[in-house]
Amino acid sequence: MNKVIKSSEVGKYFKSGNQILVGGFGLAGVPLTIIDELLKTDIRDLTIVSNNLGDEGQGLHKLFMQGKIKKAIGSFFTINKEAVIAWAKGELEIDLLPQGTLAEAIRCGGAGIGGFYTKTAVGTELSKGKEEREIDGERYIFEKAIKGDVAIIKAAKADKLGNLLYHTTARNFNPMMATAGKIVIAEVDEIVEVGDLDPEYIVTPHAYVDYIIQSNYSKVGRDYVESR
């Protein structure tokens, strides 16, 4: 199977109503090229699992402004003022999760674990409607595992088999999302031949990755600039 595909091919792997795992923190580690390709499709009513919904005019912000997102599951949405307004009007569903809870829920999804108990958010608005249990004299709430129909992730480098390396903190949610998607598409800055990567530095093994595309963006200072 040839895992390296053109960016123009990714749209066919998505359907309306999909739950999509999207890597990134702010814009670091965000698969910007794949998101751009989704803008060209007619899919709608998406549930997006991501730390945030992009910065103004970039990443998931563009997908939201196009009206394709029905629900967002994540931790930090206030940077997208339009999303906050839409939520206040009842036009966007939001499941707000603490970042550690979000990460662990995705990890559980990839590990085949149904969920977990955590003390985080006990007694707050975020615990309403969730199962509560006392363990060793302390209160915990149950958080269900999170999985995706498709996971779109960003890595620094891939070989043609799909083994992935990440660049420092741009790694963030990407490795765990790679384990929790039925289909996993990786956007990378560089594609090399099999055997060119040091196995000691591979974070995501190729068995988790279905498709690889070359990123159209490069980082210039603090900005991500379309370069191809």
mmCIF file of C-alpha atoms in Angstrom:
data_model
loop_
_atom_site.group_PDB
_atom_site.id
_atom_site.type_symbol
_atom_site.label_atom_id
_atom_site.label_comp_id
_atom_site.label_asym_id
_atom_site.label_seq_id
_atom_site.Cartn_x
_atom_site.Cartn_y
_atom_site.Cartn_z
ATOM 1 C CA MET A 1 0.000 0.000 0.000
ATOM 2 C CA ASN A 2 1.337 3.414 -0.985
ATOM 3 C CA LYS A 3 0.689 5.687 1.985
ATOM 4 C CA VAL A 4 1.998 8.858 0.355
ATOM 5 C CA ILE A 5 -0.896 10.617 -1.364
ATOM 6 C CA LYS A 6 -1.562 14.060 -2.809
ATOM 7 C CA SER A 7 -3.219 16.569 -0.509
ATOM 8 C CA SER A 8 -6.030 16.893 -3.045
ATOM 9 C CA GLU A 9 -6.997 13.265 -2.361
ATOM 10 C CA VAL A 10 -7.761 13.565 1.360
ATOM 11 C CA GLY A 11 -11.322 14.852 1.003
ATOM 12 C CA LYS A 12 -12.656 11.450 -0.021
ATOM 13 C CA TYR A 13 -11.851 9.979 3.388
ATOM 14 C CA PHE A 14 -14.338 12.238 5.203
ATOM 15 C CA LYS A 15 -18.120 12.169 5.456
ATOM 16 C CA SER A 16 -20.695 14.557 6.869
ATOM 17 C CA GLY A 17 -21.340 13.835 10.535
ATOM 18 C CA ASN A 18 -17.840 12.455 11.153
ATOM 19 C CA GLN A 19 -16.081 12.877 14.483
ATOM 20 C CA ILE A 20 -12.603 14.133 13.591
ATOM 21 C CA LEU A 21 -9.582 14.218 15.893
ATOM 22 C CA VAL A 22 -7.407 17.222 15.036
ATOM 23 C CA GLY A 23 -3.918 17.523 16.496
ATOM 24 C CA GLY A 24 -2.403 20.777 17.657
ATOM 25 C CA PHE A 25 -2.103 23.342 20.426
ATOM 26 C CA GLY A 26 -2.786 26.846 19.172
ATOM 27 C CA LEU A 27 -1.344 26.433 15.686
ATOM 28 C CA ALA A 28 1.627 24.267 16.725
ATOM 29 C CA GLY A 29 1.233 20.752 15.408
ATOM 30 C CA VAL A 30 -1.947 21.560 13.463
ATOM 31 C CA PRO A 31 -2.459 19.828 10.062
ATOM 32 C CA LEU A 32 -3.190 23.085 8.233
ATOM 33 C CA THR A 33 -2.981 21.633 4.722
ATOM 34 C CA ILE A 34 -5.525 18.907 5.455
ATOM 35 C CA ILE A 35 -7.886 21.468 6.976
ATOM 36 C CA ASP A 36 -7.537 23.587 3.828
ATOM 37 C CA GLU A 37 -8.552 20.579 1.738
ATOM 38 C CA LEU A 38 -11.647 20.037 3.908
ATOM 39 C CA LEU A 39 -12.712 23.582 3.053
ATOM 40 C CA LYS A 40 -13.068 22.468 -0.561
ATOM 41 C CA THR A 41 -15.517 19.649 0.268
ATOM 42 C CA ASP A 42 -19.266 19.752 0.911
ATOM 43 C CA ILE A 43 -19.102 17.821 4.199
ATOM 44 C CA ARG A 44 -21.000 19.309 7.142
ATOM 45 C CA ASP A 45 -22.174 18.619 10.724
ATOM 46 C CA LEU A 46 -18.712 17.661 11.922
ATOM 47 C CA THR A 47 -17.759 16.991 15.518
ATOM 48 C CA ILE A 48 -14.229 18.271 16.062
ATOM 49 C CA VAL A 49 -12.068 16.959 18.899
ATOM 50 C CA SER A 50 -9.191 19.388 19.366
ATOM 51 C CA ASN A 51 -7.581 21.569 21.992
ATOM 52 C CA ASN A 52 -9.042 24.661 20.321
ATOM 53 C CA LEU A 53 -10.788 25.825 17.142
ATOM 54 C CA GLY A 54 -7.881 27.599 15.498
ATOM 55 C CA ASP A 55 -6.582 31.136 15.526
ATOM 56 C CA GLU A 56 -8.379 33.915 13.645
ATOM 57 C CA GLY A 57 -8.318 33.169 9.941
ATOM 58 C CA GLN A 58 -6.205 30.039 10.346
ATOM 59 C CA GLY A 59 -6.723 26.325 10.807
ATOM 60 C CA LEU A 60 -10.012 25.197 12.314
ATOM 61 C CA HIS A 61 -11.222 28.790 12.527
ATOM 62 C CA LYS A 62 -11.675 28.720 8.748
ATOM 63 C CA LEU A 63 -13.565 25.428 8.921
ATOM 64 C CA PHE A 64 -15.858 26.827 11.610
ATOM 65 C CA MET A 65 -16.527 30.046 9.699
ATOM 66 C CA GLN A 66 -17.559 27.952 6.712
ATOM 67 C CA GLY A 67 -20.309 26.402 8.854
ATOM 68 C CA LYS A 68 -19.006 22.844 8.760
ATOM 69 C CA ILE A 69 -18.662 22.289 12.527
ATOM 70 C CA LYS A 70 -21.687 21.217 14.564
ATOM 71 C CA LYS A 71 -19.934 20.303 17.818
ATOM 72 C CA ALA A 72 -16.548 20.913 19.419
ATOM 73 C CA ILE A 73 -14.910 18.811 22.138
ATOM 74 C CA GLY A 74 -11.832 20.350 23.708
ATOM 75 C CA SER A 75 -10.286 22.670 26.260
ATOM 76 C CA PHE A 76 -9.652 26.188 24.986
ATOM 77 C CA PHE A 77 -12.192 27.783 22.681
ATOM 78 C CA THR A 78 -12.200 31.412 23.801
ATOM 79 C CA ILE A 79 -9.556 32.463 21.254
ATOM 80 C CA ASN A 80 -12.228 31.866 18.591
ATOM 81 C CA LYS A 81 -14.692 34.627 19.490
ATOM 82 C CA GLU A 82 -17.130 33.578 16.759
ATOM 83 C CA ALA A 83 -17.332 30.078 18.261
ATOM 84 C CA VAL A 84 -18.102 31.518 21.694
ATOM 85 C CA ILE A 85 -20.859 33.699 20.235
ATOM 86 C CA ALA A 86 -22.301 30.723 18.340
ATOM 87 C CA TRP A 87 -22.298 28.636 21.533
ATOM 88 C CA ALA A 88 -24.065 31.420 23.450
ATOM 89 C CA LYS A 89 -26.748 31.484 20.733
ATOM 90 C CA GLY A 90 -27.170 27.713 20.813
ATOM 91 C CA GLU A 91 -25.716 27.352 17.315
ATOM 92 C CA LEU A 92 -22.662 25.336 18.374
ATOM 93 C CA GLU A 93 -22.455 22.457 20.835
ATOM 94 C CA ILE A 94 -19.383 22.457 23.083
ATOM 95 C CA ASP A 95 -18.117 19.769 25.439
ATOM 96 C CA LEU A 96 -15.500 21.489 27.572
ATOM 97 C CA LEU A 97 -12.842 19.195 29.049
ATOM 98 C CA PRO A 98 -9.721 20.027 31.085
ATOM 99 C CA GLN A 99 -6.645 19.455 28.930
ATOM 100 C CA GLY A 100 -5.357 16.513 30.954
ATOM 101 C CA THR A 101 -8.796 14.898 30.828
ATOM 102 C CA LEU A 102 -8.970 15.439 27.074
ATOM 103 C CA ALA A 103 -5.548 13.854 26.557
ATOM 104 C CA GLU A 104 -6.337 10.850 28.744
ATOM 105 C CA ALA A 105 -9.741 10.319 27.113
ATOM 106 C CA ILE A 106 -8.079 10.165 23.691
ATOM 107 C CA ARG A 107 -5.338 7.876 25.010
ATOM 108 C CA CYS A 108 -7.992 5.547 26.409
ATOM 109 C CA GLY A 109 -9.790 5.566 23.075
ATOM 110 C CA GLY A 110 -6.619 4.438 21.342
ATOM 111 C CA ALA A 111 -5.826 1.824 23.991
ATOM 112 C CA GLY A 112 -9.232 0.161 23.859
ATOM 113 C CA ILE A 113 -10.199 1.363 27.354
ATOM 114 C CA GLY A 114 -13.806 2.457 27.823
ATOM 115 C CA GLY A 115 -13.055 5.394 30.095
ATOM 116 C CA PHE A 116 -11.551 6.402 33.427
ATOM 117 C CA TYR A 117 -12.274 8.037 36.780
ATOM 118 C CA THR A 118 -10.679 11.375 37.625
ATOM 119 C CA LYS A 119 -10.856 13.900 40.469
ATOM 120 C CA THR A 120 -10.473 16.788 38.024
ATOM 121 C CA ALA A 121 -13.667 18.886 37.739
ATOM 122 C CA VAL A 122 -15.470 17.110 40.599
ATOM 123 C CA GLY A 123 -18.077 19.461 42.061
ATOM 124 C CA THR A 124 -17.925 21.899 39.139
ATOM 125 C CA GLU A 125 -20.241 22.631 36.223
ATOM 126 C CA LEU A 126 -18.132 20.270 34.109
ATOM 127 C CA SER A 127 -19.144 17.300 36.264
ATOM 128 C CA LYS A 128 -22.890 17.734 35.803
ATOM 129 C CA GLY A 129 -24.566 14.649 34.376
ATOM 130 C CA LYS A 130 -21.476 12.484 34.826
ATOM 131 C CA GLU A 131 -21.268 9.391 36.986
ATOM 132 C CA GLU A 132 -19.625 10.058 40.355
ATOM 133 C CA ARG A 133 -17.976 7.439 42.550
ATOM 134 C CA GLU A 134 -16.131 7.504 45.861
ATOM 135 C CA ILE A 135 -12.771 5.717 45.816
ATOM 136 C CA ASP A 136 -10.649 5.503 48.981
ATOM 137 C CA GLY A 137 -12.653 8.316 50.487
ATOM 138 C CA GLU A 138 -12.294 10.709 47.556
ATOM 139 C CA ARG A 139 -14.799 11.765 44.893
ATOM 140 C CA TYR A 140 -14.206 10.927 41.244
ATOM 141 C CA ILE A 141 -16.175 11.407 38.046
ATOM 142 C CA PHE A 142 -16.228 9.065 35.075
ATOM 143 C CA GLU A 143 -14.974 10.323 31.725
ATOM 144 C CA LYS A 144 -15.720 8.291 28.621
ATOM 145 C CA ALA A 145 -12.959 7.472 26.142
ATOM 146 C CA ILE A 146 -12.791 9.487 22.912
ATOM 147 C CA LYS A 147 -12.257 8.019 19.445
ATOM 148 C CA GLY A 148 -12.595 9.422 15.949
ATOM 149 C CA ASP A 149 -13.826 8.376 12.550
ATOM 150 C CA VAL A 150 -10.758 10.147 11.172
ATOM 151 C CA ALA A 151 -7.664 11.521 12.918
ATOM 152 C CA ILE A 152 -5.702 14.248 11.137
ATOM 153 C CA ILE A 153 -2.314 14.863 12.673
ATOM 154 C CA LYS A 154 0.878 16.831 12.025
ATOM 155 C CA ALA A 155 4.427 15.531 12.279
ATOM 156 C CA ALA A 156 7.828 16.896 11.369
ATOM 157 C CA LYS A 157 9.041 13.922 9.374
ATOM 158 C CA ALA A 158 7.792 10.588 8.030
ATOM 159 C CA ASP A 159 9.301 7.752 6.084
ATOM 160 C CA LYS A 160 7.285 6.223 3.278
ATOM 161 C CA LEU A 161 5.970 3.498 5.583
ATOM 162 C CA GLY A 162 4.421 6.112 7.871
ATOM 163 C CA ASN A 163 6.771 6.119 10.849
ATOM 164 C CA LEU A 164 6.585 9.596 12.389
ATOM 165 C CA LEU A 165 8.883 12.011 14.220
ATOM 166 C CA TYR A 166 7.637 15.209 15.856
ATOM 167 C CA HIS A 167 9.246 18.584 16.506
ATOM 168 C CA THR A 168 9.423 19.460 20.213
ATOM 169 C CA THR A 169 6.111 20.742 21.621
ATOM 170 C CA ALA A 170 4.377 20.470 18.229
ATOM 171 C CA ARG A 171 4.074 16.833 19.262
ATOM 172 C CA ASN A 172 1.280 17.695 21.775
ATOM 173 C CA PHE A 173 -1.924 15.665 21.133
ATOM 174 C CA ASN A 174 -0.786 14.169 17.832
ATOM 175 C CA PRO A 175 0.707 10.798 18.924
ATOM 176 C CA MET A 176 -2.316 9.787 21.002
ATOM 177 C CA MET A 177 -4.724 10.894 18.271
ATOM 178 C CA ALA A 178 -2.831 8.667 15.855
ATOM 179 C CA THR A 179 -3.907 5.676 17.950
ATOM 180 C CA ALA A 180 -7.570 6.672 18.282
ATOM 181 C CA GLY A 181 -8.758 7.248 14.718
ATOM 182 C CA LYS A 182 -10.276 4.635 12.418
ATOM 183 C CA ILE A 183 -8.475 6.400 9.563
ATOM 184 C CA VAL A 184 -5.272 8.333 10.320
ATOM 185 C CA ILE A 185 -3.899 10.917 7.907
ATOM 186 C CA ALA A 186 -0.541 12.496 8.758
ATOM 187 C CA GLU A 187 0.622 15.815 7.323
ATOM 188 C CA VAL A 188 4.406 16.125 7.469
ATOM 189 C CA ASP A 189 7.102 18.652 6.648
ATOM 190 C CA GLU A 190 9.462 16.074 5.154
ATOM 191 C CA ILE A 191 9.082 12.588 3.676
ATOM 192 C CA VAL A 192 12.166 10.344 3.586
ATOM 193 C CA GLU A 193 13.001 6.843 2.445
ATOM 194 C CA VAL A 194 12.432 3.799 4.630
ATOM 195 C CA GLY A 195 15.510 3.288 6.809
ATOM 196 C CA ASP A 196 16.439 6.978 6.980
ATOM 197 C CA LEU A 197 14.825 7.505 10.394
ATOM 198 C CA ASP A 198 16.598 6.482 13.569
ATOM 199 C CA PRO A 199 14.255 3.932 15.202
ATOM 200 C CA GLU A 200 15.126 5.340 18.631
ATOM 201 C CA TYR A 201 13.404 8.621 17.708
ATOM 202 C CA ILE A 202 10.251 7.256 16.079
ATOM 203 C CA VAL A 203 7.243 8.217 18.215
ATOM 204 C CA THR A 204 4.324 6.973 16.097
ATOM 205 C CA PRO A 205 4.933 3.579 14.447
ATOM 206 C CA HIS A 206 3.781 3.139 10.857
ATOM 207 C CA ALA A 207 1.076 0.623 11.836
ATOM 208 C CA TYR A 208 -1.070 3.512 13.101
ATOM 209 C CA VAL A 209 -0.803 5.654 9.955
ATOM 210 C CA ASP A 210 -2.952 5.093 6.871
ATOM 211 C CA TYR A 211 -1.960 8.019 4.660
ATOM 212 C CA ILE A 212 0.768 10.675 4.487
ATOM 213 C CA ILE A 213 0.695 14.044 2.735
ATOM 214 C CA GLN A 214 3.327 16.729 2.272
ATOM 215 C CA SER A 215 2.521 19.936 4.154
ATOM 216 C CA ASN A 216 2.000 23.126 2.156
ATOM 217 C CA TYR A 217 3.060 25.273 5.105
ATOM 218 C CA SER A 218 6.343 26.285 6.656
ATOM 219 C CA LYS A 219 7.041 28.157 9.879
ATOM 220 C CA VAL A 220 8.502 31.618 9.506
ATOM 221 C CA GLY A 221 9.242 33.047 12.929
ATOM 222 C CA ARG A 222 6.019 32.555 14.881
ATOM 223 C CA ASP A 223 3.828 32.377 11.791
ATOM 224 C CA TYR A 224 2.762 29.494 9.576
ATOM 225 C CA VAL A 225 3.006 30.525 5.944
ATOM 226 C CA GLU A 226 1.675 28.661 2.922
ATOM 227 C CA SER A 227 4.791 27.907 0.942
ATOM 228 C CA ARG A 228 3.758 25.450 -1.773
#
